mmCIF file with all atom_site columns, C-alpha atoms in Angstrom:
data_model
loop_
_atom_site.group_PDB
_atom_site.id
_atom_site.type_symbol
_atom_site.label_atom_id
_atom_site.label_alt_id
_atom_site.label_comp_id
_atom_site.label_asym_id
_atom_site.label_entity_id
_atom_site.label_seq_id
_atom_site.pdbx_PDB_ins_code
_atom_site.Cartn_x
_atom_site.Cartn_y
_atom_site.Cartn_z
_atom_site.occupancy
_atom_site.B_iso_or_equiv
_atom_site.pdbx_formal_charge
_atom_site.auth_seq_id
_atom_site.auth_comp_id
_atom_site.auth_asym_id
_atom_site.auth_atom_id
_atom_site.pdbx_PDB_model_num
ATOM 1   C CA . MET A 1 1   ? 31.234  8.381   -32.290 1.00 47.00 ? 1   MET A CA 1
ATOM 2   C CA . ILE A 1 2   ? 28.660  5.732   -33.277 1.00 48.00 ? 2   ILE A CA 1
ATOM 3   C CA . ASN A 1 3   ? 30.439  3.075   -31.194 1.00 57.00 ? 3   ASN A CA 1
ATOM 4   C CA . LYS A 1 4   ? 30.620  5.430   -28.222 1.00 55.00 ? 4   LYS A CA 1
ATOM 5   C CA . PHE A 1 5   ? 26.916  6.186   -28.543 1.00 56.00 ? 5   PHE A CA 1
ATOM 6   C CA . ASN A 1 6   ? 26.123  2.466   -28.772 1.00 81.00 ? 6   ASN A CA 1
ATOM 7   C CA . LEU A 1 7   ? 28.091  1.784   -25.578 1.00 80.00 ? 7   LEU A CA 1
ATOM 8   C CA . THR A 1 8   ? 25.885  4.139   -23.592 1.00 84.00 ? 8   THR A CA 1
ATOM 9   C CA . SER A 1 9   ? 22.704  2.867   -25.267 1.00 87.00 ? 9   SER A CA 1
ATOM 10  C CA . LEU A 1 10  ? 23.625  -0.759  -24.635 1.00 90.00 ? 10  LEU A CA 1
ATOM 11  C CA . PHE A 1 11  ? 24.389  -0.045  -20.991 1.00 91.00 ? 11  PHE A CA 1
ATOM 12  C CA . ARG A 1 12  ? 21.030  1.695   -20.561 1.00 92.00 ? 12  ARG A CA 1
ATOM 13  C CA . LEU A 1 13  ? 19.308  -1.287  -22.173 1.00 95.00 ? 13  LEU A CA 1
ATOM 14  C CA . PHE A 1 14  ? 21.193  -3.593  -19.790 1.00 95.00 ? 14  PHE A CA 1
ATOM 15  C CA . LEU A 1 15  ? 19.951  -1.539  -16.829 1.00 96.00 ? 15  LEU A CA 1
ATOM 16  C CA . LEU A 1 16  ? 16.383  -1.773  -18.105 1.00 97.00 ? 16  LEU A CA 1
ATOM 17  C CA . LEU A 1 17  ? 16.516  -5.543  -18.624 1.00 97.00 ? 17  LEU A CA 1
ATOM 18  C CA . PHE A 1 18  ? 18.494  -6.367  -15.470 1.00 97.00 ? 18  PHE A CA 1
ATOM 19  C CA . GLY A 1 19  ? 16.365  -4.125  -13.245 1.00 97.00 ? 19  GLY A CA 1
ATOM 20  C CA . SER A 1 20  ? 13.168  -5.702  -14.590 1.00 96.00 ? 20  SER A CA 1
ATOM 21  C CA . LEU A 1 21  ? 14.530  -9.206  -13.959 1.00 97.00 ? 21  LEU A CA 1
ATOM 22  C CA . VAL A 1 22  ? 15.442  -8.246  -10.382 1.00 97.00 ? 22  VAL A CA 1
ATOM 23  C CA . MET A 1 23  ? 11.911  -6.900  -9.863  1.00 95.00 ? 23  MET A CA 1
ATOM 24  C CA . GLY A 1 24  ? 10.431  -10.138 -11.208 1.00 93.00 ? 24  GLY A CA 1
ATOM 25  C CA . LEU A 1 25  ? 12.526  -12.106 -8.720  1.00 95.00 ? 25  LEU A CA 1
ATOM 26  C CA . GLY A 1 26  ? 11.406  -9.778  -5.929  1.00 94.00 ? 26  GLY A CA 1
ATOM 27  C CA . VAL A 1 27  ? 7.735   -10.198 -6.826  1.00 91.00 ? 27  VAL A CA 1
ATOM 28  C CA . SER A 1 28  ? 8.022   -13.991 -6.891  1.00 92.00 ? 28  SER A CA 1
ATOM 29  C CA . LEU A 1 29  ? 9.861   -14.143 -3.550  1.00 95.00 ? 29  LEU A CA 1
ATOM 30  C CA . SER A 1 30  ? 7.345   -11.934 -1.751  1.00 93.00 ? 30  SER A CA 1
ATOM 31  C CA . ILE A 1 31  ? 4.289   -13.640 -3.268  1.00 90.00 ? 31  ILE A CA 1
ATOM 32  C CA . SER A 1 32  ? 5.674   -17.090 -2.382  1.00 92.00 ? 32  SER A CA 1
ATOM 33  C CA . THR A 1 33  ? 5.427   -16.214 1.330   1.00 94.00 ? 33  THR A CA 1
ATOM 34  C CA . GLY A 1 34  ? 1.671   -15.655 1.216   1.00 91.00 ? 34  GLY A CA 1
ATOM 35  C CA . TYR A 1 35  ? 2.125   -12.188 2.720   1.00 94.00 ? 35  TYR A CA 1
ATOM 36  C CA . GLY A 1 36  ? 1.515   -10.355 -0.569  1.00 90.00 ? 36  GLY A CA 1
ATOM 37  C CA . SER A 1 37  ? 3.764   -8.072  -2.567  1.00 89.00 ? 37  SER A CA 1
ATOM 38  C CA . ASP A 1 38  ? 3.404   -4.313  -3.197  1.00 92.00 ? 38  ASP A CA 1
ATOM 39  C CA . SER A 1 39  ? 0.379   -2.016  -2.856  1.00 93.00 ? 39  SER A CA 1
ATOM 40  C CA . LEU A 1 40  ? -0.234  -1.810  -6.594  1.00 91.00 ? 40  LEU A CA 1
ATOM 41  C CA . SER A 1 41  ? -0.641  -5.563  -7.089  1.00 87.00 ? 41  SER A CA 1
ATOM 42  C CA . TRP A 1 42  ? -2.863  -5.727  -3.989  1.00 90.00 ? 42  TRP A CA 1
ATOM 43  C CA . ALA A 1 43  ? -5.089  -3.053  -5.557  1.00 91.00 ? 43  ALA A CA 1
ATOM 44  C CA . TRP A 1 44  ? -5.427  -5.271  -8.643  1.00 86.00 ? 44  TRP A CA 1
ATOM 45  C CA . GLN A 1 45  ? -6.660  -8.058  -6.381  1.00 85.00 ? 45  GLN A CA 1
ATOM 46  C CA . GLY A 1 46  ? -9.196  -5.751  -4.732  1.00 89.00 ? 46  GLY A CA 1
ATOM 47  C CA . ILE A 1 47  ? -10.667 -4.622  -8.054  1.00 90.00 ? 47  ILE A CA 1
ATOM 48  C CA . SER A 1 48  ? -10.804 -8.217  -9.288  1.00 85.00 ? 48  SER A CA 1
ATOM 49  C CA . LEU A 1 49  ? -12.594 -9.231  -6.080  1.00 85.00 ? 49  LEU A CA 1
ATOM 50  C CA . HIS A 1 50  ? -15.461 -6.766  -6.632  1.00 89.00 ? 50  HIS A CA 1
ATOM 51  C CA . THR A 1 51  ? -15.837 -7.155  -10.405 1.00 90.00 ? 51  THR A CA 1
ATOM 52  C CA . ASN A 1 52  ? -15.883 -9.844  -13.069 1.00 86.00 ? 52  ASN A CA 1
ATOM 53  C CA . LEU A 1 53  ? -12.399 -8.772  -14.126 1.00 82.00 ? 53  LEU A CA 1
ATOM 54  C CA . THR A 1 54  ? -9.404  -11.071 -13.945 1.00 81.00 ? 54  THR A CA 1
ATOM 55  C CA . LEU A 1 55  ? -6.248  -9.971  -12.133 1.00 73.00 ? 55  LEU A CA 1
ATOM 56  C CA . ASN A 1 56  ? -4.583  -9.165  -15.457 1.00 73.00 ? 56  ASN A CA 1
ATOM 57  C CA . GLN A 1 57  ? -7.616  -7.166  -16.668 1.00 83.00 ? 57  GLN A CA 1
ATOM 58  C CA . SER A 1 58  ? -7.595  -5.173  -13.428 1.00 83.00 ? 58  SER A CA 1
ATOM 59  C CA . ASN A 1 59  ? -3.902  -4.528  -14.004 1.00 81.00 ? 59  ASN A CA 1
ATOM 60  C CA . MET A 1 60  ? -4.584  -3.286  -17.541 1.00 83.00 ? 60  MET A CA 1
ATOM 61  C CA . ILE A 1 61  ? -7.335  -0.896  -16.414 1.00 88.00 ? 61  ILE A CA 1
ATOM 62  C CA . ILE A 1 62  ? -5.169  0.673   -13.688 1.00 88.00 ? 62  ILE A CA 1
ATOM 63  C CA . THR A 1 63  ? -2.243  0.844   -16.107 1.00 86.00 ? 63  THR A CA 1
ATOM 64  C CA . LEU A 1 64  ? -4.319  2.642   -18.753 1.00 89.00 ? 64  LEU A CA 1
ATOM 65  C CA . LEU A 1 65  ? -5.650  5.141   -16.202 1.00 93.00 ? 65  LEU A CA 1
ATOM 66  C CA . MET A 1 66  ? -2.145  5.875   -14.915 1.00 94.00 ? 66  MET A CA 1
ATOM 67  C CA . LEU A 1 67  ? -0.919  6.292   -18.475 1.00 93.00 ? 67  LEU A CA 1
ATOM 68  C CA . ILE A 1 68  ? -3.109  9.382   -18.994 1.00 95.00 ? 68  ILE A CA 1
ATOM 69  C CA . PRO A 1 69  ? -1.101  11.955  -16.908 1.00 95.00 ? 69  PRO A CA 1
ATOM 70  C CA . PRO A 1 70  ? 2.329   11.230  -18.471 1.00 95.00 ? 70  PRO A CA 1
ATOM 71  C CA . LEU A 1 71  ? 0.779   11.106  -21.952 1.00 95.00 ? 71  LEU A CA 1
ATOM 72  C CA . ILE A 1 72  ? -0.689  14.569  -21.450 1.00 96.00 ? 72  ILE A CA 1
ATOM 73  C CA . TYR A 1 73  ? 1.948   16.293  -19.325 1.00 95.00 ? 73  TYR A CA 1
ATOM 74  C CA . ASP A 1 74  ? 5.323   14.540  -19.676 1.00 95.00 ? 74  ASP A CA 1
ATOM 75  C CA . ARG A 1 75  ? 5.848   12.027  -22.472 1.00 95.00 ? 75  ARG A CA 1
ATOM 76  C CA . THR A 1 76  ? 9.595   11.959  -21.759 1.00 95.00 ? 76  THR A CA 1
ATOM 77  C CA . GLN A 1 77  ? 8.766   9.479   -18.993 1.00 96.00 ? 77  GLN A CA 1
ATOM 78  C CA . LEU A 1 78  ? 7.507   6.977   -21.573 1.00 96.00 ? 78  LEU A CA 1
ATOM 79  C CA . GLY A 1 79  ? 9.497   4.809   -23.982 1.00 95.00 ? 79  GLY A CA 1
ATOM 80  C CA . ILE A 1 80  ? 10.369  1.249   -24.856 1.00 95.00 ? 80  ILE A CA 1
ATOM 81  C CA . GLY A 1 81  ? 10.777  0.476   -21.164 1.00 94.00 ? 81  GLY A CA 1
ATOM 82  C CA . SER A 1 82  ? 7.093   1.285   -20.610 1.00 93.00 ? 82  SER A CA 1
ATOM 83  C CA . ILE A 1 83  ? 6.302   -1.787  -22.725 1.00 90.00 ? 83  ILE A CA 1
ATOM 84  C CA . LEU A 1 84  ? 9.205   -4.112  -21.903 1.00 92.00 ? 84  LEU A CA 1
ATOM 85  C CA . GLN A 1 85  ? 9.311   -3.645  -18.131 1.00 92.00 ? 85  GLN A CA 1
ATOM 86  C CA . PRO A 1 86  ? 5.815   -4.939  -17.230 1.00 88.00 ? 86  PRO A CA 1
ATOM 87  C CA . TYR A 1 87  ? 6.209   -7.895  -19.575 1.00 88.00 ? 87  TYR A CA 1
ATOM 88  C CA . ILE A 1 88  ? 9.651   -8.895  -18.234 1.00 91.00 ? 88  ILE A CA 1
ATOM 89  C CA . VAL A 1 89  ? 8.622   -8.505  -14.589 1.00 90.00 ? 89  VAL A CA 1
ATOM 90  C CA . GLY A 1 90  ? 5.435   -10.525 -15.098 1.00 86.00 ? 90  GLY A CA 1
ATOM 91  C CA . ALA A 1 91  ? 7.106   -13.251 -17.167 1.00 88.00 ? 91  ALA A CA 1
ATOM 92  C CA . THR A 1 92  ? 10.014  -13.592 -14.711 1.00 91.00 ? 92  THR A CA 1
ATOM 93  C CA . ALA A 1 93  ? 7.755   -13.806 -11.660 1.00 89.00 ? 93  ALA A CA 1
ATOM 94  C CA . GLU A 1 94  ? 5.435   -16.283 -13.376 1.00 85.00 ? 94  GLU A CA 1
ATOM 95  C CA . TYR A 1 95  ? 8.328   -18.501 -14.487 1.00 90.00 ? 95  TYR A CA 1
ATOM 96  C CA . ILE A 1 96  ? 9.917   -18.604 -11.021 1.00 91.00 ? 96  ILE A CA 1
ATOM 97  C CA . LEU A 1 97  ? 6.613   -19.296 -9.248  1.00 88.00 ? 97  LEU A CA 1
ATOM 98  C CA . ASN A 1 98  ? 5.802   -22.042 -11.760 1.00 87.00 ? 98  ASN A CA 1
ATOM 99  C CA . GLN A 1 99  ? 9.005   -23.802 -10.707 1.00 91.00 ? 99  GLN A CA 1
ATOM 100 C CA . GLY A 1 100 ? 7.295   -24.501 -7.408  1.00 89.00 ? 100 GLY A CA 1
ATOM 101 C CA . LEU A 1 101 ? 8.713   -21.659 -5.304  1.00 89.00 ? 101 LEU A CA 1
ATOM 102 C CA . SER A 1 102 ? 6.804   -21.697 -2.027  1.00 91.00 ? 102 SER A CA 1
ATOM 103 C CA . ASN A 1 103 ? 7.855   -20.122 1.267   1.00 91.00 ? 103 ASN A CA 1
ATOM 104 C CA . PRO A 1 104 ? 4.640   -19.796 3.301   1.00 93.00 ? 104 PRO A CA 1
ATOM 105 C CA . GLY A 1 105 ? 5.072   -17.627 6.378   1.00 92.00 ? 105 GLY A CA 1
ATOM 106 C CA . ASN A 1 106 ? 8.740   -16.915 5.642   1.00 94.00 ? 106 ASN A CA 1
ATOM 107 C CA . PHE A 1 107 ? 9.212   -13.311 6.783   1.00 95.00 ? 107 PHE A CA 1
ATOM 108 C CA . LEU A 1 108 ? 12.863  -13.206 5.647   1.00 96.00 ? 108 LEU A CA 1
ATOM 109 C CA . PHE A 1 109 ? 11.885  -14.048 2.065   1.00 95.00 ? 109 PHE A CA 1
ATOM 110 C CA . LEU A 1 110 ? 9.179   -11.372 2.217   1.00 96.00 ? 110 LEU A CA 1
ATOM 111 C CA . ILE A 1 111 ? 11.714  -8.694  3.192   1.00 96.00 ? 111 ILE A CA 1
ATOM 112 C CA . MET A 1 112 ? 14.191  -9.945  0.589   1.00 96.00 ? 112 MET A CA 1
ATOM 113 C CA . GLY A 1 113 ? 11.487  -9.799  -2.087  1.00 96.00 ? 113 GLY A CA 1
ATOM 114 C CA . ILE A 1 114 ? 10.444  -6.239  -1.216  1.00 96.00 ? 114 ILE A CA 1
ATOM 115 C CA . LEU A 1 115 ? 14.082  -5.105  -1.081  1.00 97.00 ? 115 LEU A CA 1
ATOM 116 C CA . LEU A 1 116 ? 14.676  -6.591  -4.543  1.00 97.00 ? 116 LEU A CA 1
ATOM 117 C CA . LEU A 1 117 ? 11.544  -4.861  -5.821  1.00 96.00 ? 117 LEU A CA 1
ATOM 118 C CA . GLY A 1 118 ? 12.909  -1.485  -4.729  1.00 97.00 ? 118 GLY A CA 1
ATOM 119 C CA . ILE A 1 119 ? 16.427  -2.163  -6.005  1.00 98.00 ? 119 ILE A CA 1
ATOM 120 C CA . GLY A 1 120 ? 15.118  -3.423  -9.343  1.00 97.00 ? 120 GLY A CA 1
ATOM 121 C CA . ALA A 1 121 ? 12.869  -0.384  -9.706  1.00 97.00 ? 121 ALA A CA 1
ATOM 122 C CA . GLY A 1 122 ? 15.815  1.928   -9.063  1.00 97.00 ? 122 GLY A CA 1
ATOM 123 C CA . ILE A 1 123 ? 17.945  0.082   -11.632 1.00 97.00 ? 123 ILE A CA 1
ATOM 124 C CA . TYR A 1 124 ? 15.412  -0.002  -14.458 1.00 97.00 ? 124 TYR A CA 1
ATOM 125 C CA . THR A 1 125 ? 14.259  3.612   -14.005 1.00 97.00 ? 125 THR A CA 1
ATOM 126 C CA . SER A 1 126 ? 17.888  4.825   -14.076 1.00 95.00 ? 126 SER A CA 1
ATOM 127 C CA . ALA A 1 127 ? 18.110  3.517   -17.665 1.00 95.00 ? 127 ALA A CA 1
ATOM 128 C CA . ASN A 1 128 ? 15.769  6.375   -18.652 1.00 94.00 ? 128 ASN A CA 1
ATOM 129 C CA . LEU A 1 129 ? 14.339  4.323   -21.520 1.00 96.00 ? 129 LEU A CA 1
ATOM 130 C CA . GLY A 1 130 ? 10.760  4.660   -20.366 1.00 96.00 ? 130 GLY A CA 1
ATOM 131 C CA . LYS A 1 131 ? 8.923   3.728   -17.198 1.00 96.00 ? 131 LYS A CA 1
ATOM 132 C CA . MET A 1 132 ? 5.777   1.777   -16.483 1.00 94.00 ? 132 MET A CA 1
ATOM 133 C CA . PRO A 1 133 ? 2.813   4.194   -16.085 1.00 95.00 ? 133 PRO A CA 1
ATOM 134 C CA . TYR A 1 134 ? 2.838   4.160   -12.269 1.00 95.00 ? 134 TYR A CA 1
ATOM 135 C CA . ASP A 1 135 ? 6.536   5.049   -12.083 1.00 97.00 ? 135 ASP A CA 1
ATOM 136 C CA . ALA A 1 136 ? 6.073   7.546   -14.930 1.00 97.00 ? 136 ALA A CA 1
ATOM 137 C CA . CYS A 1 137 ? 3.485   9.339   -12.768 1.00 97.00 ? 137 CYS A CA 1
ATOM 138 C CA . VAL A 1 138 ? 5.814   9.233   -9.766  1.00 97.00 ? 138 VAL A CA 1
ATOM 139 C CA . PHE A 1 139 ? 8.744   10.755  -11.672 1.00 97.00 ? 139 PHE A CA 1
ATOM 140 C CA . TRP A 1 140 ? 6.501   13.377  -13.322 1.00 97.00 ? 140 TRP A CA 1
ATOM 141 C CA . ILE A 1 141 ? 5.003   14.485  -9.981  1.00 97.00 ? 141 ILE A CA 1
ATOM 142 C CA . SER A 1 142 ? 8.488   14.516  -8.444  1.00 97.00 ? 142 SER A CA 1
ATOM 143 C CA . LYS A 1 143 ? 9.721   16.802  -11.233 1.00 96.00 ? 143 LYS A CA 1
ATOM 144 C CA . VAL A 1 144 ? 6.751   19.156  -10.920 1.00 96.00 ? 144 VAL A CA 1
ATOM 145 C CA . THR A 1 145 ? 6.722   19.377  -7.107  1.00 96.00 ? 145 THR A CA 1
ATOM 146 C CA . LYS A 1 146 ? 10.530  19.194  -6.750  1.00 96.00 ? 146 LYS A CA 1
ATOM 147 C CA . ARG A 1 147 ? 10.089  16.552  -4.046  1.00 96.00 ? 147 ARG A CA 1
ATOM 148 C CA . SER A 1 148 ? 12.181  13.405  -3.879  1.00 96.00 ? 148 SER A CA 1
ATOM 149 C CA . ILE A 1 149 ? 11.225  10.412  -5.994  1.00 97.00 ? 149 ILE A CA 1
ATOM 150 C CA . GLY A 1 150 ? 11.241  8.242   -2.883  1.00 97.00 ? 150 GLY A CA 1
ATOM 151 C CA . LEU A 1 151 ? 8.756   10.468  -1.037  1.00 97.00 ? 151 LEU A CA 1
ATOM 152 C CA . ILE A 1 152 ? 6.351   10.642  -3.980  1.00 97.00 ? 152 ILE A CA 1
ATOM 153 C CA . ARG A 1 153 ? 6.564   6.860   -4.526  1.00 97.00 ? 153 ARG A CA 1
ATOM 154 C CA . SER A 1 154 ? 5.912   6.196   -0.825  1.00 97.00 ? 154 SER A CA 1
ATOM 155 C CA . LEU A 1 155 ? 2.893   8.521   -0.824  1.00 97.00 ? 155 LEU A CA 1
ATOM 156 C CA . GLY A 1 156 ? 1.607   6.848   -3.982  1.00 97.00 ? 156 GLY A CA 1
ATOM 157 C CA . ASP A 1 157 ? 2.068   3.419   -2.405  1.00 97.00 ? 157 ASP A CA 1
ATOM 158 C CA . LEU A 1 158 ? 0.244   4.611   0.712   1.00 97.00 ? 158 LEU A CA 1
ATOM 159 C CA . CYS A 1 159 ? -2.736  5.825   -1.350  1.00 96.00 ? 159 CYS A CA 1
ATOM 160 C CA . LEU A 1 160 ? -2.873  2.517   -3.220  1.00 95.00 ? 160 LEU A CA 1
ATOM 161 C CA . PHE A 1 161 ? -2.570  0.622   0.070   1.00 96.00 ? 161 PHE A CA 1
ATOM 162 C CA . ILE A 1 162 ? -5.591  2.458   1.539   1.00 96.00 ? 162 ILE A CA 1
ATOM 163 C CA . ILE A 1 163 ? -7.650  1.819   -1.610  1.00 94.00 ? 163 ILE A CA 1
ATOM 164 C CA . ALA A 1 164 ? -6.638  -1.848  -1.634  1.00 94.00 ? 164 ALA A CA 1
ATOM 165 C CA . LEU A 1 165 ? -7.423  -2.203  2.078   1.00 95.00 ? 165 LEU A CA 1
ATOM 166 C CA . LEU A 1 166 ? -10.920 -0.817  1.544   1.00 95.00 ? 166 LEU A CA 1
ATOM 167 C CA . LEU A 1 167 ? -11.491 -3.130  -1.423  1.00 93.00 ? 167 LEU A CA 1
ATOM 168 C CA . ASN A 1 168 ? -10.039 -6.302  0.088   1.00 91.00 ? 168 ASN A CA 1
ATOM 169 C CA . GLN A 1 169 ? -11.334 -5.600  3.608   1.00 89.00 ? 169 GLN A CA 1
ATOM 170 C CA . HIS A 1 170 ? -8.467  -7.440  5.282   1.00 90.00 ? 170 HIS A CA 1
ATOM 171 C CA . LEU A 1 171 ? -4.862  -6.605  6.072   1.00 91.00 ? 171 LEU A CA 1
ATOM 172 C CA . ILE A 1 172 ? -1.810  -8.396  4.695   1.00 93.00 ? 172 ILE A CA 1
ATOM 173 C CA . ILE A 1 173 ? 1.648   -7.373  5.811   1.00 95.00 ? 173 ILE A CA 1
ATOM 174 C CA . GLY A 1 174 ? 3.554   -7.346  2.496   1.00 95.00 ? 174 GLY A CA 1
ATOM 175 C CA . PRO A 1 175 ? 1.932   -4.259  0.942   1.00 95.00 ? 175 PRO A CA 1
ATOM 176 C CA . LEU A 1 176 ? 2.146   -2.424  4.279   1.00 96.00 ? 176 LEU A CA 1
ATOM 177 C CA . ILE A 1 177 ? 5.901   -3.007  4.568   1.00 96.00 ? 177 ILE A CA 1
ATOM 178 C CA . SER A 1 178 ? 6.363   -2.051  0.914   1.00 96.00 ? 178 SER A CA 1
ATOM 179 C CA . VAL A 1 179 ? 4.883   1.401   1.621   1.00 97.00 ? 179 VAL A CA 1
ATOM 180 C CA . PHE A 1 180 ? 7.827   2.177   3.904   1.00 96.00 ? 180 PHE A CA 1
ATOM 181 C CA . LEU A 1 181 ? 10.617  0.437   1.993   1.00 96.00 ? 181 LEU A CA 1
ATOM 182 C CA . ILE A 1 182 ? 10.200  0.532   -1.793  1.00 97.00 ? 182 ILE A CA 1
ATOM 183 C CA . GLY A 1 183 ? 10.201  4.308   -2.266  1.00 97.00 ? 183 GLY A CA 1
ATOM 184 C CA . TYR A 1 184 ? 13.352  4.844   -0.176  1.00 97.00 ? 184 TYR A CA 1
ATOM 185 C CA . ILE A 1 185 ? 15.222  1.944   -1.791  1.00 97.00 ? 185 ILE A CA 1
ATOM 186 C CA . LEU A 1 186 ? 14.172  2.979   -5.310  1.00 97.00 ? 186 LEU A CA 1
ATOM 187 C CA . ASN A 1 187 ? 15.340  6.548   -4.705  1.00 97.00 ? 187 ASN A CA 1
ATOM 188 C CA . THR A 1 188 ? 18.668  5.484   -3.171  1.00 97.00 ? 188 THR A CA 1
ATOM 189 C CA . THR A 1 189 ? 19.446  2.955   -5.933  1.00 97.00 ? 189 THR A CA 1
ATOM 190 C CA . TYR A 1 190 ? 18.439  5.394   -8.676  1.00 96.00 ? 190 TYR A CA 1
ATOM 191 C CA . ASN A 1 191 ? 20.685  8.152   -7.300  1.00 95.00 ? 191 ASN A CA 1
ATOM 192 C CA . LEU A 1 192 ? 23.668  5.838   -6.743  1.00 94.00 ? 192 LEU A CA 1
ATOM 193 C CA . ILE A 1 193 ? 23.538  4.460   -10.291 1.00 94.00 ? 193 ILE A CA 1
ATOM 194 C CA . ASN A 1 194 ? 23.198  7.902   -11.860 1.00 90.00 ? 194 ASN A CA 1
ATOM 195 C CA . LYS A 1 195 ? 25.942  9.422   -9.723  1.00 87.00 ? 195 LYS A CA 1
ATOM 196 C CA . PHE A 1 196 ? 28.585  6.714   -9.672  1.00 80.00 ? 196 PHE A CA 1
ATOM 197 C CA . ILE A 1 197 ? 27.926  4.273   -12.526 1.00 79.00 ? 197 ILE A CA 1
ATOM 198 C CA . LEU A 1 198 ? 25.952  5.804   -15.375 1.00 72.00 ? 198 LEU A CA 1
ATOM 199 C CA . LYS A 1 199 ? 27.896  9.058   -15.148 1.00 70.00 ? 199 LYS A CA 1
ATOM 200 C CA . LYS A 1 200 ? 31.190  7.186   -15.613 1.00 70.00 ? 200 LYS A CA 1
ATOM 201 C CA . VAL A 1 201 ? 29.875  5.188   -18.585 1.00 71.00 ? 201 VAL A CA 1
ATOM 202 C CA . VAL A 1 202 ? 28.621  8.337   -20.316 1.00 62.00 ? 202 VAL A CA 1
ATOM 203 C CA . SER A 1 203 ? 31.871  10.218  -19.628 1.00 64.00 ? 203 SER A CA 1
ATOM 204 C CA . LYS A 1 204 ? 33.963  7.351   -21.045 1.00 62.00 ? 204 LYS A CA 1
ATOM 205 C CA . ALA A 1 205 ? 31.792  7.257   -24.158 1.00 59.00 ? 205 ALA A CA 1
ATOM 206 C CA . GLN A 1 206 ? 32.568  10.923  -24.778 1.00 58.00 ? 206 GLN A CA 1
ATOM 207 C CA . PHE A 1 207 ? 36.316  10.288  -25.169 1.00 55.00 ? 207 PHE A CA 1
#
């Protein structure tokens, strides 16, 4: 029974780590084009632009604010993944970009990066080992409203995009495209893994 339990736990941990690595690759690819990444990271830039805060400090403030709802209303959305995921994504993206990755104006790499962001998000959240605060809010609101995860994520991205646009006062295409793609891809990947992969692993561990 212990070995069977460990099999499921190890597979969930693999999903968390692999999904975070895929997201890090997606971030680095999209940033390397100069078109930007997702709405959340663009919001960090906007806050940093109007304050004395660094990009990382802006990230921490938004993260702490978004941590409040799941802490109060649904702590099941939080776990070890809430700590590991941001670190792995950031470290992976930083490492790849430091290798000299540069694809200015490359629209194909932008799309590939955003697609990987959505796929990676769907993989790591399917592990159910804890989500970063933004995704924790998305999944909590989805559970309360009984609306799809993809719809709630897209609406959240749209709100962040509008805030970031007002702060930065110029338009970049990456965050705009991410509003329409990441939520749908996250939702599709999450459902596919839970329905066809994770379900089989759990069922095998029970025998």
